[in-house]
Coordinates of C-alpha atoms in Angstrom, one line a residue:
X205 CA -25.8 -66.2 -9.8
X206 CA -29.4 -66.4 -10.8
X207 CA -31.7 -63.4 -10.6
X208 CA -33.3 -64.4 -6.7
X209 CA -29.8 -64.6 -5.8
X210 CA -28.7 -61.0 -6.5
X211 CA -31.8 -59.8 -5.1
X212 CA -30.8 -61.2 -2.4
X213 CA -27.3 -59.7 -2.3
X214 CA -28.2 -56.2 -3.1
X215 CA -31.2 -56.5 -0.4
X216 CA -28.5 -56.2 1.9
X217 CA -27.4 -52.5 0.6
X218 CA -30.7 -51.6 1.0
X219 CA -30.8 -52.8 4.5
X220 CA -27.9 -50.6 5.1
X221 CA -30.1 -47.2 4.1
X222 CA -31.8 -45.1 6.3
X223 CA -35.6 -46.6 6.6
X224 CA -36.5 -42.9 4.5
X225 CA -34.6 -43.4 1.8
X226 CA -37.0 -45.0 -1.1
X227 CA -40.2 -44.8 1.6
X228 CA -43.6 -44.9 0.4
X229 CA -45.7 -42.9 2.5
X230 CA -49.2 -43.1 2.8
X231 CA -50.9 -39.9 3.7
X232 CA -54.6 -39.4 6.0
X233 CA -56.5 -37.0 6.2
X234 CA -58.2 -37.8 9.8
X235 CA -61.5 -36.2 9.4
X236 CA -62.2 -38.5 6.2
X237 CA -60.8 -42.2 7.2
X238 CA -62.8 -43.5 9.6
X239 CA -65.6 -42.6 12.1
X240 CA -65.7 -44.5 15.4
X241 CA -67.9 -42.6 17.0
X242 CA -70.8 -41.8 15.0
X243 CA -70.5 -37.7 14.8
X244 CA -69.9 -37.7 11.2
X245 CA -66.0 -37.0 11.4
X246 CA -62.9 -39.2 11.2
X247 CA -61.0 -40.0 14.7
X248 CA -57.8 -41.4 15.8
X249 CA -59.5 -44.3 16.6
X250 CA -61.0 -44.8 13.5
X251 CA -57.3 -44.5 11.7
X252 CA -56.2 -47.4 13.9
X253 CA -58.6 -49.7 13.2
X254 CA -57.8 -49.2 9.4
X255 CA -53.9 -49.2 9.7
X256 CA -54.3 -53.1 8.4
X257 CA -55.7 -52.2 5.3
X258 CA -52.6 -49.5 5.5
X259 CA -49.8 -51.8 6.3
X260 CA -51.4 -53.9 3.8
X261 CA -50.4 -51.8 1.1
X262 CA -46.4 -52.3 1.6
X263 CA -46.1 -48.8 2.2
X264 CA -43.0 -47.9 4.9
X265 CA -44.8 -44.9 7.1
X266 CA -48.6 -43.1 7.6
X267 CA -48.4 -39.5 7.4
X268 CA -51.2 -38.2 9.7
X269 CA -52.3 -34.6 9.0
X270 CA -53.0 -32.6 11.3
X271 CA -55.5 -33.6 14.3
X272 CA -54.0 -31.1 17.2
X273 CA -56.7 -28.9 19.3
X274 CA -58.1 -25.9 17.0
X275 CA -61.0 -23.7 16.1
X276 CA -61.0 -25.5 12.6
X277 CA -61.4 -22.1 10.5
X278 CA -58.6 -24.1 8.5
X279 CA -59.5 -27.7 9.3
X280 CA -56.9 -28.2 11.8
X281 CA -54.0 -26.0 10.1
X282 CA -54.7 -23.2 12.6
X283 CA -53.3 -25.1 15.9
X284 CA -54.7 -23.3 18.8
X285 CA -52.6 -26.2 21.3
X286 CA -49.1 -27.6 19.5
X287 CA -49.8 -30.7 21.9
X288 CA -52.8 -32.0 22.1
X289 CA -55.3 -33.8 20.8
X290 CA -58.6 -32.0 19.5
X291 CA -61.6 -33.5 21.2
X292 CA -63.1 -34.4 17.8
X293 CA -60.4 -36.5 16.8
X294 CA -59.9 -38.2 20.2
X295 CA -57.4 -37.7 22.8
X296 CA -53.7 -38.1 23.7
X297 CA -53.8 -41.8 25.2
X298 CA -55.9 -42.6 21.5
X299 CA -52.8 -41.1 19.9
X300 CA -50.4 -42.9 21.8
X301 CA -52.7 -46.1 20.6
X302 CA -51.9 -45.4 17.1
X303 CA -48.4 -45.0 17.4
X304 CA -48.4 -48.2 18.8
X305 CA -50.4 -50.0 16.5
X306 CA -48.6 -49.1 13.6
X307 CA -45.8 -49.8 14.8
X308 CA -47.0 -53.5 15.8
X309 CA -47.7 -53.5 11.9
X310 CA -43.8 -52.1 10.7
X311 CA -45.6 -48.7 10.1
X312 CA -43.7 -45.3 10.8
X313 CA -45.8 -42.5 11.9
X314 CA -45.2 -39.0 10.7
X315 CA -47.3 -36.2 11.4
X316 CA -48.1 -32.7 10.3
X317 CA -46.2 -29.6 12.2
X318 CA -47.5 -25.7 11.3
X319 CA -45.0 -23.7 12.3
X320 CA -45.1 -20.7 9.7
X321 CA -48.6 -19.6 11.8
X322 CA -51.1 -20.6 14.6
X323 CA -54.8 -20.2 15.5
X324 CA -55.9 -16.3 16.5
X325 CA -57.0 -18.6 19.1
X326 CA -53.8 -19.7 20.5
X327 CA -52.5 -18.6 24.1
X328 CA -49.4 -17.1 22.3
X329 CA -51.2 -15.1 20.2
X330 CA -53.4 -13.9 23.0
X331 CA -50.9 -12.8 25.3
X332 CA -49.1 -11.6 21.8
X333 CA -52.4 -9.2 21.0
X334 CA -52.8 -8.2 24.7
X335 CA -50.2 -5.1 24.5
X336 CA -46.6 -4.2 22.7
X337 CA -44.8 -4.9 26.5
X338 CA -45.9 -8.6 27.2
X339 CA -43.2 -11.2 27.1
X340 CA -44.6 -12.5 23.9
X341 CA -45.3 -9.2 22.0
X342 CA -42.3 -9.9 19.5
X343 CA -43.7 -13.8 19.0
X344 CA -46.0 -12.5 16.0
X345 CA -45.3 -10.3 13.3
X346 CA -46.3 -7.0 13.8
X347 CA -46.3 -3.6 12.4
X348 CA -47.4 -0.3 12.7
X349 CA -49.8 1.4 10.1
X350 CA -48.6 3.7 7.0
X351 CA -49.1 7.2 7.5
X352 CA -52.7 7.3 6.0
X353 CA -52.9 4.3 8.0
X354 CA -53.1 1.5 5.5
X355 CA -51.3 -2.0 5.6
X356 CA -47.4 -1.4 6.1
X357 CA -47.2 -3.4 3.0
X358 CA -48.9 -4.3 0.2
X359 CA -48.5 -8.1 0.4
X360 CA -51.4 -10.2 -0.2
X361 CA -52.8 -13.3 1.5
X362 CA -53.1 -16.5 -0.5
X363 CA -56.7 -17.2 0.6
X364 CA -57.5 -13.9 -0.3
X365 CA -57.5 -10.3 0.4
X366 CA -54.2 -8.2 2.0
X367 CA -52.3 -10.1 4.6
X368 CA -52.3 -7.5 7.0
X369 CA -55.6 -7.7 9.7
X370 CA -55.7 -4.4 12.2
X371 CA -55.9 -5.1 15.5
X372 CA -57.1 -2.2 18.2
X373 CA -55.3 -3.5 21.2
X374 CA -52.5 -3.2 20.0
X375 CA -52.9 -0.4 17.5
X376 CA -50.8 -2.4 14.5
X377 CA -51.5 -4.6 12.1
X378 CA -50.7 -8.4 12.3
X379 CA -49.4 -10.5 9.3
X380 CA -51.0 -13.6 8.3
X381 CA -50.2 -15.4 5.0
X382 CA -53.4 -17.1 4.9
X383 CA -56.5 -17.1 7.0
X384 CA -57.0 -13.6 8.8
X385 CA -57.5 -16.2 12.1
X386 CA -54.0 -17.3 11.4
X387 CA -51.7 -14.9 12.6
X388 CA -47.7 -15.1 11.0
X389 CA -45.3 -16.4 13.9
X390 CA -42.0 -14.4 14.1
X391 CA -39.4 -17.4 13.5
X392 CA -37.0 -14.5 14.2
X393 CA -37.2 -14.6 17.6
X394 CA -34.9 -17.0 19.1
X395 CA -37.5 -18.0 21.7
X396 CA -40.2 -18.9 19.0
X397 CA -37.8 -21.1 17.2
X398 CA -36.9 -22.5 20.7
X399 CA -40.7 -22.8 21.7
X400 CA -41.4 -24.5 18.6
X401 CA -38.4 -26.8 18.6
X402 CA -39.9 -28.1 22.2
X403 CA -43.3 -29.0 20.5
X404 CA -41.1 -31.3 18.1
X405 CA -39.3 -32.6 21.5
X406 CA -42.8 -33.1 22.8
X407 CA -43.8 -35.5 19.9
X408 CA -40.8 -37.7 19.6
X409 CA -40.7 -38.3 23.4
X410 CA -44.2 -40.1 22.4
X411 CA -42.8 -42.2 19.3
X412 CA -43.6 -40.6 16.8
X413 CA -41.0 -41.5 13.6
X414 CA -40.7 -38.0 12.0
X415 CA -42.8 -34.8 10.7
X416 CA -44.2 -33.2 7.7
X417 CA -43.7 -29.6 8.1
X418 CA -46.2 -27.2 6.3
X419 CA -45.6 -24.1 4.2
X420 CA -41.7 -24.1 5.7
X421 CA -40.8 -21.1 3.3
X422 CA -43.5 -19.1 4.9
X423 CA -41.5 -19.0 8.1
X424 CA -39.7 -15.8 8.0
X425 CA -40.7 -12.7 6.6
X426 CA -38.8 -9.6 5.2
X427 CA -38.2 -7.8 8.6
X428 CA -37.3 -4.4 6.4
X429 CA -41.2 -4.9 5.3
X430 CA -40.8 -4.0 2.0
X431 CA -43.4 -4.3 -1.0
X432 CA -43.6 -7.4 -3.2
X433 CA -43.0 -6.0 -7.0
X434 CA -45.5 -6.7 -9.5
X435 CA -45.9 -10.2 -10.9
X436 CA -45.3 -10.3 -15.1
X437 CA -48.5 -11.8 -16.5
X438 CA -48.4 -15.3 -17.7
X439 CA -51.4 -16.1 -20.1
X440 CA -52.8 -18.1 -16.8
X441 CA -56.6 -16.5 -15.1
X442 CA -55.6 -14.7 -11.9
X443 CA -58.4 -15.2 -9.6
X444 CA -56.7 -13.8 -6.1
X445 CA -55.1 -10.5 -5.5
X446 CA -52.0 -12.9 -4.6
X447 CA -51.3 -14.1 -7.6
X448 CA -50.5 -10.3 -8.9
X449 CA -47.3 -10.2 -6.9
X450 CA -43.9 -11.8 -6.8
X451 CA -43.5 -13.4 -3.7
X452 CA -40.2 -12.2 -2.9
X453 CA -40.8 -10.1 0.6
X454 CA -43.5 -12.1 2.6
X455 CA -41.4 -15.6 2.3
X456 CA -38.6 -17.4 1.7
X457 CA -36.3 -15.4 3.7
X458 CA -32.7 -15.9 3.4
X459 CA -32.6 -17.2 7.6
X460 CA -34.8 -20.2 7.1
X461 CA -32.0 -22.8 6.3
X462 CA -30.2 -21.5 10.0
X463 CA -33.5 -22.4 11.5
X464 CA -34.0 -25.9 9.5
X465 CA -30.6 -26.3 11.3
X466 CA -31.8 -26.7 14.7
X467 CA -34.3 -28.4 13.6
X468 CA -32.0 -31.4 12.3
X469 CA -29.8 -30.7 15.7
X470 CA -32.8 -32.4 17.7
X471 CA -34.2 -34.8 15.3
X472 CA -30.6 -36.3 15.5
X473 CA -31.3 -36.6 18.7
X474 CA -33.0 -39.5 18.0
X475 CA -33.2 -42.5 16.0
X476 CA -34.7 -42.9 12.0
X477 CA -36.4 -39.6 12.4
X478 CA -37.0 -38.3 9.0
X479 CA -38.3 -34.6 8.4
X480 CA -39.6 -33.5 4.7
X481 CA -40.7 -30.4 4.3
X482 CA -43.4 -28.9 1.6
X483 CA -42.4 -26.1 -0.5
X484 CA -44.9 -24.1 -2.9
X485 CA -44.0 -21.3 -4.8
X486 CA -42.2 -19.7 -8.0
X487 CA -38.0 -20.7 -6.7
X488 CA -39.7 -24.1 -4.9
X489 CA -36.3 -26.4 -6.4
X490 CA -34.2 -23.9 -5.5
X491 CA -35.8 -23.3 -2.2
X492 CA -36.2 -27.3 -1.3
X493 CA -32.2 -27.8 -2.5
X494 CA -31.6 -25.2 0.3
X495 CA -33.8 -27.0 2.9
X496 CA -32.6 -30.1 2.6
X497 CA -28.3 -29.6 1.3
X498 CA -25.9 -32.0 2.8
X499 CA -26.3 -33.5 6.6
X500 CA -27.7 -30.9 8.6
X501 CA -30.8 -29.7 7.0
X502 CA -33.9 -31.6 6.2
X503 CA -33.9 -35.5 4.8
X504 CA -36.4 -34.2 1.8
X505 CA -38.6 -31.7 0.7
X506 CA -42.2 -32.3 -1.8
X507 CA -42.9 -29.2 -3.8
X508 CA -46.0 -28.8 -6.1
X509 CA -44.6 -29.7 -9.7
X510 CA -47.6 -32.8 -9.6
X511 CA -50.5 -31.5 -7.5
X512 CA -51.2 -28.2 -9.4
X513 CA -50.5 -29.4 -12.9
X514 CA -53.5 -29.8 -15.0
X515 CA -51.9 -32.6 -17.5
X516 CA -49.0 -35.2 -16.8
X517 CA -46.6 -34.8 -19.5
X518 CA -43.3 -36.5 -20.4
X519 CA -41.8 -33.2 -20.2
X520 CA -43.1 -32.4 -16.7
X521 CA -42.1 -35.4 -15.6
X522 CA -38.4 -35.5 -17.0
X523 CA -38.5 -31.7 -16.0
X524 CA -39.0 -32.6 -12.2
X525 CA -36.6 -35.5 -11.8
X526 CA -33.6 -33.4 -13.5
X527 CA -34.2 -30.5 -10.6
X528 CA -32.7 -33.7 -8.3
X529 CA -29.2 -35.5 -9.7
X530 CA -27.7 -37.9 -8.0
X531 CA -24.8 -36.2 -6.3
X532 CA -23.1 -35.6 -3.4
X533 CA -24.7 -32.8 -1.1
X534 CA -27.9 -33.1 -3.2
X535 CA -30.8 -33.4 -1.1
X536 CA -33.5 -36.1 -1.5
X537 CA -37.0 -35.5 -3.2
X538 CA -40.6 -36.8 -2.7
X539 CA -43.5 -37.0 -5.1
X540 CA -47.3 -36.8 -4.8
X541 CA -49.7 -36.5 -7.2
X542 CA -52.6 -36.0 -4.6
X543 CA -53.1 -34.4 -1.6
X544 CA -55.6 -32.4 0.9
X545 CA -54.5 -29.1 -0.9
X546 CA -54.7 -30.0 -4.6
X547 CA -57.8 -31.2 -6.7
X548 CA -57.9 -35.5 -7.3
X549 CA -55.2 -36.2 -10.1
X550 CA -57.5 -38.7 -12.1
X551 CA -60.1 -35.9 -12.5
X552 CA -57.4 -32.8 -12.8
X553 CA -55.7 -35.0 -15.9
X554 CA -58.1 -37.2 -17.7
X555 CA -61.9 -37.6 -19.0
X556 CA -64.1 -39.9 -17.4
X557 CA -63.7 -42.5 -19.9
X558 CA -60.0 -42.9 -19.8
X559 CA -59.4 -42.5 -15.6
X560 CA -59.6 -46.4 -14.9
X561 CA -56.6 -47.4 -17.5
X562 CA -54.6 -44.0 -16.6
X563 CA -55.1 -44.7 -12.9
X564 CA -53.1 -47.8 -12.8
X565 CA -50.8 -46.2 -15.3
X566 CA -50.0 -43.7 -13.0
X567 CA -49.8 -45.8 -9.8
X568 CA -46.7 -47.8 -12.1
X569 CA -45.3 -44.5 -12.4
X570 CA -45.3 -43.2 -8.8
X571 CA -43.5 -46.7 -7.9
X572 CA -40.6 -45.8 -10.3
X573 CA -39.6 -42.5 -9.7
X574 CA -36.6 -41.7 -8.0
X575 CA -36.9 -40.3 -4.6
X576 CA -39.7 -41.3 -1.8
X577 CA -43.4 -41.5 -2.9
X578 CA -46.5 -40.7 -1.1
X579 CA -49.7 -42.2 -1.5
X580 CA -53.2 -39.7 -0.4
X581 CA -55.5 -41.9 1.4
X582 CA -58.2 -43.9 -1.4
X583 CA -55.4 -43.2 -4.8
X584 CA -55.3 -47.1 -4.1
X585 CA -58.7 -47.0 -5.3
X586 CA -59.0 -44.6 -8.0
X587 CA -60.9 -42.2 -6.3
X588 CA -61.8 -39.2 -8.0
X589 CA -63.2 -35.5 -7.2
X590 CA -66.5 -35.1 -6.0
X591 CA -68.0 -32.2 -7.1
X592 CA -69.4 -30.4 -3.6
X593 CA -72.0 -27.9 -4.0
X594 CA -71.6 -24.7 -2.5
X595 CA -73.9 -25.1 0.5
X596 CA -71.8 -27.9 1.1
X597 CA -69.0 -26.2 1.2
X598 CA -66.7 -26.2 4.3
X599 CA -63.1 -25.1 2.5
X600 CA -62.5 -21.6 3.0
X601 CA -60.2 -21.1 -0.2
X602 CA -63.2 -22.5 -2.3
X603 CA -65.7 -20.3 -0.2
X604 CA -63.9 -17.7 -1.3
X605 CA -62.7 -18.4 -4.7
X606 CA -66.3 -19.8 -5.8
X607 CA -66.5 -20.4 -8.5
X608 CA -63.4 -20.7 -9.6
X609 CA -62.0 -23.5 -7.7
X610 CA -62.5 -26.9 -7.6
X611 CA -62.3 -26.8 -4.0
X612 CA -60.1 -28.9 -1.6
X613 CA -63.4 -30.5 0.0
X614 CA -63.5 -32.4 -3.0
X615 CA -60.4 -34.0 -2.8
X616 CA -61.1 -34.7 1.4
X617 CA -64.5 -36.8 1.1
X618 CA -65.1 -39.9 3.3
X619 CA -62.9 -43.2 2.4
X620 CA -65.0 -45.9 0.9
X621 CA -65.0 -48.8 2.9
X622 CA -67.9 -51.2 2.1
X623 CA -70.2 -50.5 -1.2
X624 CA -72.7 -51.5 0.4
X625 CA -72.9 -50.2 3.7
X626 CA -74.7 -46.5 4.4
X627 CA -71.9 -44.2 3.8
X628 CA -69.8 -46.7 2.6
X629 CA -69.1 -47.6 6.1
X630 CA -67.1 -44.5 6.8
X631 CA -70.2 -43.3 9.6
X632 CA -72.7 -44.5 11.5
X633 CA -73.9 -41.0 11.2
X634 CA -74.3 -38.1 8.5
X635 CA -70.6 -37.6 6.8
X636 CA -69.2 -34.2 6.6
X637 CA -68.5 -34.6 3.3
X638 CA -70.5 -36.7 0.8
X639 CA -68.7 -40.0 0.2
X640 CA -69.8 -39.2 -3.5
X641 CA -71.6 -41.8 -5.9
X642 CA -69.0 -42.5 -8.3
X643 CA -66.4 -42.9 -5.3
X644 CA -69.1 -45.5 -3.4
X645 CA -68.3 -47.8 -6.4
X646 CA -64.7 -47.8 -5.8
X647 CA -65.1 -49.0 -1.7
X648 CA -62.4 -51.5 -0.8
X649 CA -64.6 -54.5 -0.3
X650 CA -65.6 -54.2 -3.8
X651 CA -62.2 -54.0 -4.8
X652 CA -60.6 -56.8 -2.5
X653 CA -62.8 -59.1 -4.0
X654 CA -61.5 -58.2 -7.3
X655 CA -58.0 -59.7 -8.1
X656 CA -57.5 -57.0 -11.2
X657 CA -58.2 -54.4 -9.2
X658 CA -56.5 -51.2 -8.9
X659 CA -55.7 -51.3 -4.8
X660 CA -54.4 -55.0 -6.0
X661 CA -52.5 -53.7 -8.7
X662 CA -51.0 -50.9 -6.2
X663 CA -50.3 -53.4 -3.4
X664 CA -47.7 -55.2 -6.7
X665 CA -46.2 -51.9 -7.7
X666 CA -45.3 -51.3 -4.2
X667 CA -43.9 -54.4 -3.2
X668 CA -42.5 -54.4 -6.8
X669 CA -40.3 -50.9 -6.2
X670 CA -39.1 -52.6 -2.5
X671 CA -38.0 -55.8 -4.1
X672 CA -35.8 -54.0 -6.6
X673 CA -33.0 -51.6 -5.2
X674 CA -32.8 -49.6 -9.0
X675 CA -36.0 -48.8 -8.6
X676 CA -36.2 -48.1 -5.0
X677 CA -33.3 -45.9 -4.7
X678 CA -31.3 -46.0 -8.0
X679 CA -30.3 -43.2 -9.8
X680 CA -31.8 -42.2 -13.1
X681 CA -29.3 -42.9 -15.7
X682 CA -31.4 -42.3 -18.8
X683 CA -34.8 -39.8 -19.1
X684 CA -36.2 -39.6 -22.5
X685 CA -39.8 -38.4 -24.1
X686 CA -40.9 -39.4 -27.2
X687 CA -44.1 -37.8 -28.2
X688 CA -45.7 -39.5 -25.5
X689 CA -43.9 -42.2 -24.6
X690 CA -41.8 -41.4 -21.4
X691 CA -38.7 -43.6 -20.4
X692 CA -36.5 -43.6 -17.3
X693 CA -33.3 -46.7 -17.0
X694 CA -33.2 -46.8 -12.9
X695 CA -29.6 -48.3 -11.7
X696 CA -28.0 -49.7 -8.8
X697 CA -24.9 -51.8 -8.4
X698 CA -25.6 -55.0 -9.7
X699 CA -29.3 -53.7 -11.2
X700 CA -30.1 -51.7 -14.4
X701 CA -34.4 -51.6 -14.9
X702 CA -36.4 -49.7 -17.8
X703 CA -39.7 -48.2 -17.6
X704 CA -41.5 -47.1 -20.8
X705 CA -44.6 -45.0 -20.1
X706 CA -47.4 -44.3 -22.4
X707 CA -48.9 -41.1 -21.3
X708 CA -51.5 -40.9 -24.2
X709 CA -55.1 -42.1 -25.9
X710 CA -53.3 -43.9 -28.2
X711 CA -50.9 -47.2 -28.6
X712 CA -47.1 -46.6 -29.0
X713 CA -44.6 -48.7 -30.2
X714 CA -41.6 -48.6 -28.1
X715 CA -38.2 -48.4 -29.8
X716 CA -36.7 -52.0 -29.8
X717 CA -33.6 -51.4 -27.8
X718 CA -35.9 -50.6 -25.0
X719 CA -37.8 -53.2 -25.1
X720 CA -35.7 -56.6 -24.8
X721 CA -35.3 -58.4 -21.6
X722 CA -37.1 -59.6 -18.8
X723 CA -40.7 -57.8 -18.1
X724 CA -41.1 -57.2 -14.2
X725 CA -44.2 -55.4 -14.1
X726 CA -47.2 -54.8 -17.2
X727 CA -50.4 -52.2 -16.6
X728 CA -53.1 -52.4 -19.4
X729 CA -52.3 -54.9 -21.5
X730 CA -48.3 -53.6 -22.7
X731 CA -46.2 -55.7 -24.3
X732 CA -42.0 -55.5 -25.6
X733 CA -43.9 -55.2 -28.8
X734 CA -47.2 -52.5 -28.4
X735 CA -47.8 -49.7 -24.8
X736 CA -51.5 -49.5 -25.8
X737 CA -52.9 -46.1 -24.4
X738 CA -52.2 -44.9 -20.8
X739 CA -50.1 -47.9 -20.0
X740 CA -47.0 -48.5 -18.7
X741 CA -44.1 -51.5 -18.8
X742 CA -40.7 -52.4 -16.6
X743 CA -38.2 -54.3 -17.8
X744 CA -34.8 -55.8 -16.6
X745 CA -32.7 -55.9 -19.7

């Protein structure tokens, strides 16, 4: 049986997996992909008529974050209406549209829930505020002052400041994790979970294919309201009151997996509905093995092991992939390197000079990790952070935090389209965010018409990890750094494929037993014999 022929054959065990397992996932960040309308700001609309380039890609789902009505103090993670549309974005029947066209294309569509807070603007919380009596007062978490009438606790909000915010109606203090115009939900109220478990209802009754849901272990609280102890220092600059404190009273509660519970309940409801969660924090493995153990909890959880890390080691990497052993009961990870929350990978982990070589080195490596990958909208391209000066600012964490951040703005500016075109066609108007002059030199056009490209080079890695079940969803049956050469062996039955990554400035030669066999896939020039720097090579031996 010739190589085409077992493809072929094991094809057919891939078939028989859910569409999750192995998924790439490419994630949007609506107010940045495409303007239809000429205001400056990225629309429903103006996803759809880019899901081509999308679908393009090979990838198996879009994630969309979120686009529901809000005040935008947080850009759309303060939800002031679970289901609906905000106006700037575009309505429900341009949603509905979407779904549609992606699914014309073979697209899945996930989008963003925020269930651990809403908007100070949302009914709920307004009727919540209105008086300790109403039917909702117990939908928020509440609390009455200490004796000399500080916070009831001395937990601290990650953007900044205590989490506590007085409030005179009711005379108590209201918790919110981040943004004082966020107020903390009370998951432990069975009719919040049941409220919140309708909004999901809501959404898959309109197609959508499954959900991201943000900051799960901030869900439930410590209802004895007890003080977080003092965090031990660790040789790293502390720039928020937050970071003093173990987080071991103001989230991850004990009760979330109960509640994660239900949640799986209705998704099984329906069809291929897949559910990942992100987890951040100091026991994220141990948190996202909890969410997502055996058959009733979540399909997969993303925690932060890539976004916040200032270099990509061998060590991180083998670190991160032995947190998830193939076995039975063991839950199912995902990886990103980017997102809307974390500063551009190519700028967080290399100089200028080397960002172009480690960039497709890096796009080889997402493709073979074990577990499902997703893609931020322009890492096809390369794109890098764009350094937003402060009157620019609209990111309330780098507001803050100036200027010791390098602010999530810089990671959310306008997608490149065409080089050429005034805001590289994202706009007919004035962007939000600069598109950024390095990033304009990146556009897609420029890079279609390029066949070395690095959106052409992505498009081959992708297709390559769907073509080949070990490296799709294999296990990892060999992780090993030397210096700075990182190797993973992927297998499936009937497969065996090594990858040999050189994560350095300069060339390695890679041990010859790893090196003999048939190359599938070559960034930056490596050969069997020589991995010049930041370049990567997979084999079938």
């Amino acid at each position: 049986m010739n190589r085409v022929e077992r493809l072929e054959g094991m094809a057919a065990t891939t078939a028989d997996l859910p569409w999750w397992k192995g998924a790439a996932i490419y994630q949007i960040y609506p107010r940045s992909f495409q303007d239809s309308n000429g205001d400056g700001i990225g629309d429903l609309p103006g996803i759809t008529r880019r899901l081509p380039h999308v679908a393009s890609l090979g990838v198996d789902a879009v994630w969309i974050s979120p686009f529901f009505t809000s005040p935008m103090k947080d850009f759309g993670y303060d939800v002031a209406d679970y289901r609906d549309v905000d106006p700037i974005f575009g309505t429900l029947d341009d949603f509905d549209a979407l779904v549609a066209r992606a699914h014309e294309l073979g697209l899945r569509v996930l989008i963003d829930q925020v269930y651990s807070h809403t908007s100070d603007e949302h009914p709920w919380f307004a009727e919540s505020r209105r008086d300790r009596t109403n039917p909702k007062s117990d939908w928020y978490v509440w609390a009455d002052a200490r004796p000399d009438g500080s916070p009831p606790t001395n937990w601290q909000s990650v953007f900044g400041g205590p989490a506590w915010t007085w409030d005179a109606r009711r005379g108590q203090y209201y918790l919110h994790n981040f943004l004082s115009s966020q107020p903390q939900v009370n998951m432990h109220n069975r009719a919040v979970q049941d409220a919140v478990l309708d909004v999901m209802r809501f959404w898959l009754e309109r197609g959508v294919d499954g959900f991201r849901i943000d900051a799960l272990n901030f869900a439930m609280h410590d209802p004895q309201l007890r003080d977080n102890p003092a965090a031990p220092p660790t040789g790293r600059p502390r720039t928020r009151p937050f970071d003093f404190q173990v987080k071991k009273y103001n989230m991850s509660h004990p009760g979330i997996p109960a509640f994660i519970e239900r949640i799986r309940a209705l998704t099984d409801e329906y069809d291929g509905i897949f559910t990942v969660a992100e987890v951040g924090g100091d026991g994220a493995e141990a948190e996202m093995k909890s969410f997502t153990a055996g058959e009733t909890h979540l399909n997969s959880a993303y925690g932060f092991n890539f976004l916040y890390a200032d270099r990509l080691t061998p060590g991180a990497i083998r670190a991160a992939l032995a947190e998830w052993p193939d076995e039975d009961g063991m839950g199912w990870p995902s990886w990103a390197f980017e997102n809307h929350d974390a500063p551009r990978a190519v700028s967080r982990w290399w100089p200028p000079e080397a960002r172009d070589r480690a960039a497709r080195m890096k796009i080889t490596l997402l493709a073979c990790l074990r577990g499902n990958v997703i893609l931020y909208y322009g890492e096809e391209l390369g794109l890098a952070q764009v350094d937003i000066p402060f009157d620019q600012l609209h990111d309330p964490e780098a507001i803050a935090n100036w200027p010791l951040t390098l602010s999530r703005d810089g990671a959310r500016t306008p997608m490149p389209w065409e080089a050429g075109a005034p805001h590289c066609g994202f706009t007919a108007g004035d962007p939000w965010l600069p598109v950024g002059e390095d990033n304009a030199a990146r556009a897609v056009d420029r890079q279609e018409a390029d066949p070395g490209s690095l959106l052409h080079h992505t498009r081959a890695m992708l297709a390559l990890r769907r073509a080949n079940p070990a490296l799709h969803h294999g296990a990892v049956s060999r992780c090993e750094c030397v210096g700075d050469l990182f190797v993973i062996e992927r297998t499936a039955p009937g497969q065996r494929v090594l990858c040999l990554f050189n994560l350095g400035p300069s060339d390695v030669a890679p041990p010859a037993d790893l090196a003999a066999g048939t190359v599938l896939a070559a960034a930056n020039a490596a050969t069997p014999a020589t991995l010049p720097s930041y370049s990567a090579l997979v084999i079938e031996p």
